[in-house]
Structures are given as C-alpha cells and as structure tokens.
Tab-separated table of C-alpha atoms and ligand atoms in Angstrom:
chain	number	residue	atom	x	y	z
A	11	LEU	CA	-84.225	30.810	93.938
A	12	THR	CA	-87.783	31.536	93.548
A	13	GLN	CA	-89.933	28.884	92.501
A	14	ASP	CA	-90.450	30.693	89.113
A	15	GLU	CA	-86.626	30.987	88.698
A	16	LEU	CA	-86.437	27.157	89.300
A	17	LYS	CA	-89.140	26.570	86.590
A	18	LYS	CA	-87.320	28.746	84.085
A	19	ILE	CA	-83.964	26.873	84.696
A	20	ALA	CA	-85.749	23.636	84.124
A	21	ALA	CA	-87.418	24.921	80.885
A	22	TYR	CA	-84.263	26.319	79.468
A	23	LYS	CA	-82.445	22.980	80.149
A	24	ALA	CA	-85.303	21.217	78.357
A	25	VAL	CA	-84.929	23.474	75.306
A	26	GLU	CA	-81.085	22.457	74.821
A	27	TYR	CA	-82.797	19.074	73.655
A	28	VAL	CA	-84.643	21.011	70.671
A	29	GLU	CA	-82.871	20.755	67.347
A	30	SER	CA	-83.682	22.519	64.076
A	31	GLY	CA	-86.304	21.099	61.912
A	32	MET	CA	-88.208	19.322	64.875
A	33	VAL	CA	-92.083	19.184	65.317
A	34	LEU	CA	-92.611	20.273	68.824
A	35	GLY	CA	-95.307	19.969	71.246
A	36	LEU	CA	-95.519	23.168	73.111
A	37	GLY	CA	-96.904	22.820	76.636
A	38	THR	CA	-99.198	24.698	78.847
A	39	GLY	CA	-98.721	26.343	82.210
A	40	SER	CA	-96.096	28.628	84.060
A	41	THR	CA	-93.273	26.376	83.553
A	42	ALA	CA	-93.957	25.526	79.810
A	43	LYS	CA	-94.413	29.207	79.192
A	44	HIS	CA	-90.718	29.703	79.880
A	45	ALA	CA	-89.846	26.854	77.453
A	46	VAL	CA	-91.943	28.485	74.780
A	47	ASP	CA	-90.283	31.973	75.314
A	48	ARG	CA	-87.167	30.351	75.055
A	49	ILE	CA	-87.649	28.592	71.833
A	50	GLY	CA	-89.044	31.982	70.395
A	51	GLU	CA	-85.727	33.707	71.525
A	52	LEU	CA	-83.580	31.097	69.853
A	53	LEU	CA	-85.570	31.246	66.674
A	54	ARG	CA	-85.209	35.109	66.517
A	55	GLN	CA	-81.588	34.729	67.206
A	56	GLY	CA	-81.129	32.463	64.233
A	57	LYS	CA	-79.815	29.688	66.678
A	58	LEU	CA	-82.938	27.421	65.777
A	59	HIS	CA	-84.700	27.185	62.541
A	60	ASN	CA	-87.582	25.470	60.606
A	61	ILE	CA	-89.391	24.489	63.717
A	62	VAL	CA	-93.115	23.739	63.837
A	63	GLY	CA	-94.985	24.049	66.942
A	64	ILE	CA	-98.153	22.123	68.096
A	65	PRO	CA	-99.839	24.235	70.881
A	66	THR	CA	-101.438	22.227	73.750
A	67	SER	CA	-103.988	25.276	74.401
A	68	THR	CA	-105.295	28.334	72.924
A	69	LYS	CA	-103.272	30.106	75.547
A	70	THR	CA	-99.909	28.562	74.336
A	71	HIS	CA	-101.150	29.148	70.773
A	72	GLU	CA	-101.463	32.693	71.414
A	73	GLN	CA	-98.180	32.975	73.185
A	74	ALA	CA	-96.279	31.200	70.309
A	75	LEU	CA	-98.000	33.243	67.577
A	76	ALA	CA	-96.732	36.404	69.380
A	77	LEU	CA	-93.224	34.934	69.361
A	78	GLY	CA	-93.420	34.084	65.702
A	79	ILE	CA	-93.110	30.395	66.208
A	80	PRO	CA	-94.480	28.569	63.127
A	81	LEU	CA	-97.696	26.604	64.165
A	82	SER	CA	-99.615	23.765	62.929
A	83	ASP	CA	-101.853	20.909	64.530
A	84	LEU	CA	-101.995	17.035	64.864
A	85	ASP	CA	-104.025	16.664	61.723
A	86	THR	CA	-101.008	18.015	59.688
A	87	HIS	CA	-98.213	16.427	61.907
A	88	PRO	CA	-99.821	13.149	63.598
A	89	HIS	CA	-96.100	12.319	64.601
A	90	VAL	CA	-94.357	14.917	66.897
A	91	ASP	CA	-90.628	14.713	67.558
A	92	LEU	CA	-90.479	16.268	71.019
A	93	ALA	CA	-92.974	17.875	73.531
A	94	ILE	CA	-91.815	20.043	76.548
A	95	ASP	CA	-94.637	20.594	79.212
A	96	GLY	CA	-94.910	20.964	82.878
A	97	ALA	CA	-96.677	18.924	85.634
A	98	ASP	CA	-98.642	19.169	88.783
A	99	GLU	CA	-97.079	15.989	90.457
A	100	VAL	CA	-94.565	13.554	89.305
A	101	ASP	CA	-93.997	10.104	91.040
A	102	PRO	CA	-90.648	8.191	91.219
A	103	PHE	CA	-91.872	6.152	88.073
A	104	LEU	CA	-92.305	9.309	86.042
A	105	ASN	CA	-96.037	8.984	86.158
A	106	LEU	CA	-97.704	12.620	86.294
A	107	VAL	CA	-100.670	14.399	87.246
A	108	LYS	CA	-101.311	17.397	84.911
A	109	GLY	CA	-104.246	19.573	84.003
A	110	ARG	CA	-104.546	21.960	86.902
A	111	GLY	CA	-104.313	24.560	84.150
A	112	GLY	CA	-107.163	22.906	82.520
A	113	SER	CA	-105.668	21.896	79.295
A	114	LEU	CA	-105.195	18.171	79.994
A	115	LEU	CA	-106.859	16.851	76.966
A	116	ARG	CA	-104.978	18.638	74.235
A	117	GLU	CA	-101.820	18.042	76.187
A	118	LYS	CA	-102.554	14.296	76.387
A	119	MET	CA	-103.382	14.079	72.727
A	120	VAL	CA	-100.107	16.020	71.728
A	121	GLU	CA	-97.885	14.461	74.235
A	122	GLY	CA	-99.371	11.056	73.471
A	123	ALA	CA	-98.222	11.545	69.718
A	124	CYS	CA	-94.538	12.372	70.749
A	125	ARG	CA	-91.487	10.347	70.314
A	126	LYS	CA	-90.078	12.002	73.252
A	127	PHE	CA	-91.899	13.940	76.233
A	128	ILE	CA	-89.646	15.955	78.493
A	129	VAL	CA	-91.409	17.171	81.592
A	130	ILE	CA	-90.139	20.246	83.286
A	131	VAL	CA	-90.682	20.903	86.993
A	132	ASP	CA	-89.346	22.651	90.008
A	133	GLU	CA	-88.461	20.253	92.975
A	134	SER	CA	-91.849	21.018	94.776
A	135	LYS	CA	-93.788	18.858	92.219
A	136	LEU	CA	-92.087	15.593	93.421
A	137	VAL	CA	-94.348	13.249	94.996
A	138	LYS	CA	-94.175	9.619	96.468
A	139	HIS	CA	-97.558	8.624	95.171
A	140	LEU	CA	-99.829	10.531	92.967
A	141	GLY	CA	-103.130	11.990	94.380
A	142	GLY	CA	-101.879	11.877	97.982
A	143	SER	CA	-100.887	15.447	98.080
A	144	GLY	CA	-104.353	16.612	98.723
A	145	LEU	CA	-104.359	18.529	95.423
A	146	ALA	CA	-106.677	18.200	92.568
A	147	MET	CA	-106.578	15.319	90.159
A	148	PRO	CA	-108.524	16.892	87.229
A	149	VAL	CA	-111.120	14.984	84.996
A	150	GLU	CA	-112.556	16.578	81.860
A	151	ILE	CA	-116.094	15.795	81.519
A	152	VAL	CA	-118.921	16.598	79.016
A	153	PRO	CA	-121.345	19.340	80.306
A	154	TYR	CA	-124.484	17.476	79.924
A	155	CYS	CA	-125.780	16.476	83.598
A	156	TRP	CA	-122.127	16.943	85.036
A	157	LYS	CA	-123.472	16.431	88.605
A	158	PHE	CA	-124.360	12.899	87.665
A	159	THR	CA	-120.793	12.223	86.326
A	160	ALA	CA	-119.264	13.935	89.202
A	161	GLN	CA	-121.236	11.665	91.608
A	162	ARG	CA	-120.163	8.664	89.925
A	163	LEU	CA	-116.670	9.847	89.833
A	164	GLN	CA	-116.760	10.319	93.580
A	165	ARG	CA	-118.392	6.996	94.109
A	166	LEU	CA	-115.548	5.320	92.225
A	167	PHE	CA	-112.954	6.289	94.816
A	168	LYS	CA	-115.320	6.380	97.899
A	169	GLU	CA	-112.649	4.310	100.101
A	170	SER	CA	-110.033	6.828	99.210
A	171	GLY	CA	-112.258	9.607	100.705
A	172	CYS	CA	-112.660	10.990	97.233
A	173	VAL	CA	-114.542	14.332	96.918
A	174	ALA	CA	-115.302	15.485	93.517
A	175	LYS	CA	-115.778	19.528	92.852
A	176	LEU	CA	-116.662	21.016	89.831
A	177	ARG	CA	-114.112	23.663	88.565
A	178	THR	CA	-115.584	27.069	88.452
A	179	SER	CA	-114.149	30.437	87.315
A	180	GLY	CA	-114.772	34.036	87.999
A	181	GLU	CA	-116.757	35.599	90.950
A	182	ASN	CA	-120.261	34.313	90.008
A	183	GLY	CA	-118.992	30.640	90.183
A	184	GLU	CA	-119.786	29.891	86.662
A	185	PRO	CA	-118.390	26.302	85.650
A	186	SER	CA	-114.886	26.625	83.947
A	187	VAL	CA	-115.210	25.652	80.427
A	188	THR	CA	-112.125	24.050	78.535
A	189	ASP	CA	-110.706	24.843	75.105
A	190	ASN	CA	-112.821	21.902	74.022
A	191	ARG	CA	-116.007	23.348	75.415
A	192	ASN	CA	-116.135	20.886	78.369
A	193	TYR	CA	-116.163	21.094	82.100
A	194	VAL	CA	-113.622	20.138	84.612
A	195	VAL	CA	-114.213	18.010	87.845
A	196	ASP	CA	-111.402	18.041	90.252
A	197	LEU	CA	-110.979	14.930	92.414
A	198	TYR	CA	-109.607	15.278	95.895
A	199	PHE	CA	-108.157	12.037	97.569
A	200	ASN	CA	-107.081	12.154	101.259
A	201	LYS	CA	-104.724	9.068	100.567
A	202	ASP	CA	-102.683	8.239	97.291
A	203	ILE	CA	-104.819	6.717	94.639
A	204	GLY	CA	-103.091	3.271	94.738
A	205	ASP	CA	-103.271	1.233	91.389
A	206	LEU	CA	-103.052	4.002	88.841
A	207	LYS	CA	-103.681	1.916	85.772
A	208	ALA	CA	-106.911	0.445	87.448
A	209	ALA	CA	-108.030	3.949	88.513
A	210	SER	CA	-107.287	5.400	85.015
A	211	ASP	CA	-109.562	2.636	83.431
A	212	GLU	CA	-112.350	2.947	85.736
A	213	ILE	CA	-112.560	6.720	85.158
A	214	LEU	CA	-112.298	6.523	81.453
A	215	ARG	CA	-115.162	3.750	81.460
A	216	LEU	CA	-117.844	6.445	82.772
A	217	PRO	CA	-119.703	7.617	79.801
A	218	GLY	CA	-119.667	11.255	80.564
A	219	VAL	CA	-115.751	11.356	81.076
A	220	VAL	CA	-113.656	12.778	78.338
A	221	GLU	CA	-110.016	12.225	79.685
A	222	HIS	CA	-108.321	12.620	83.176
A	223	GLY	CA	-105.038	14.245	84.365
A	224	MET	CA	-102.938	11.123	85.332
A	225	PHE	CA	-100.235	10.780	82.384
A	226	LEU	CA	-99.099	7.248	83.063
A	227	ASP	CA	-95.990	6.039	81.508
A	228	MET	CA	-95.967	8.838	79.089
A	229	ALA	CA	-92.851	10.923	80.010
A	230	THR	CA	-89.605	9.958	78.724
A	231	THR	CA	-87.542	12.576	80.603
A	232	VAL	CA	-88.254	14.530	83.853
A	233	ILE	CA	-86.050	17.537	84.380
A	234	VAL	CA	-86.192	18.764	87.960
A	235	ALA	CA	-84.656	22.388	89.005
A	236	GLY	CA	-84.081	22.360	92.810
A	237	GLU	CA	-81.962	24.405	95.214
A	238	LEU	CA	-79.109	22.068	94.803
A	239	GLY	CA	-79.170	22.280	90.944
A	240	ILE	CA	-80.669	20.204	88.087
A	241	THR	CA	-81.675	16.640	88.019
A	242	VAL	CA	-82.472	14.815	84.640
A	243	LYS	CA	-84.503	11.617	85.186
A	244	ASN	CA	-84.720	9.422	82.177
A	245	LYS	CA	-87.387	6.615	81.858
B	4	DER	O1	-102.258	22.278	83.569
B	4	DER	C1	-101.420	21.743	83.049
B	4	DER	O2	-101.084	20.543	82.631
B	4	DER	C2	-100.019	22.400	83.297
B	4	DER	O3	-98.986	21.861	82.460
B	4	DER	C3	-99.539	21.984	84.830
B	4	DER	O4	-99.558	20.638	85.091
B	4	DER	C4	-98.291	22.560	85.251
B	4	DER	O5	-98.544	23.947	85.425
B	4	DER	P1	-97.284	24.787	86.052
B	4	DER	O6	-96.156	24.772	85.284
B	4	DER	O7	-97.950	26.285	85.876
B	4	DER	O8	-97.113	24.389	87.523
C-alpha cells in the first residue's frame, strides 16, 4: 500500500465517527484532504446531512466549498463536536507535532474548541519523542523583526542543538506567509525536545511568537493506518 493509500484508509475510518447534525473541524494537509472528500461524498449520497464545517485553512475552505459542505467559523460555532486532522508526528502519549503545512494556528484554535479531536496518520508519523526525528517543529511568528525572534527561539533550545530557519516559498526565497499574514520559523532539533510543556511555555512567552506546532494533550483519538491494518488509540 502506498503512503497515500494508508492516509486515505485512516481518513475514511475517522469519518465513520461523523454523525449527521455535527459541527465539524475540517483539518488541513494531504491526509485530512481525504477525510474532507469523504464527508463531501457522504453528504452528496444523502448518507450524512446538516453538517457544518469549520475549515482550518483557506485551502480546506476552498476544498470544502467545492464539495458543497456548508461552512461556518468559530465566531458562529465556538463549540465544535468533532475535528479530524492529520499530524506530522505522534508520540506514545498522543502529543503531536503539526504545522508543516503552515496551518497550525487555525488548526490549534479549531481543534482546541472541539469535544473530540481525531488525528489521522499513516504509521510513518509515529515517533518515540517529539522533535527528535530531525524534522521541523514549526512556530508561527509576527513578521516584524523576524530575525530577532528566530534568534531568541534558537537560543531557547541551544543545548538541544536547535537551529531556527525561516520558512520560505517559491524560487526567489520569499518568506512563506500564513493565512493570518504571519511568518513561520521551523525549529530543527538534533535530539528530542524533552519536557514538552516547559518547551511550549517558553516558546509562547516570547513576545514575537503567535503559536507553535506542538499540540499537547489535545488529541482524543489517533487512527493509524499501517501495512498490517488500522490501529485506533484512545486517550
Ligand atoms: O500542517 C499540518 O498541520 C498538517 O495537518 C500536517 O500536520 C499533516 O499533513 P499531512 O497529512 O499532509 O502529512
């Protein structure tokens, strides 16, 4: 099975938890895309009805709109029944790294407002510790004096050999800009982050920081699709 087929299997399994009448947080990324497609399909087939979707990015907003999924936002629906979204890393305690797609702020807002948050991953996302895989841990920051903020982030985790890199897009290396008109600094650790809560607090205390990609104690269920089948992990 290809990685995308595994992502689709996990996504379809998660949509089985969707009931008619729900207000749904719609995730962002290649795995969540399958879940949003599936919700649109079930609505079209009349197997689901009066669903309201709260998209976690303009990209998901456009996808859901094209599928005819009725959309709203957190101002109108401050309490969300269920969110389904992917993740970049999942540790054994269901803590996540998210945001490599750059949507972490709206994802964390929507998923933080949910009664249930189902994470859908293929087995390659499972890690022992967050941040140790050498992949990026994203931090959304304001554009003003981004170098100053990036330096302060890097210094925070000096002993973890942390390197902070501004996320750029396109060939001319312009800074990537999020849906909220902010920048993203990716933190690269050469060993795992250790005390996640302490790291989270220290990052959020920096005045130029908007939000980071560690989703601690937020997932209620993680659905993992692997070669040997589907595993459902509950908090
Ligand atoms: O950027 C994000 O937060 C995405 O949800 C990411 O965590 C998972 O993206 P993927 O499903 O394309 O791997």
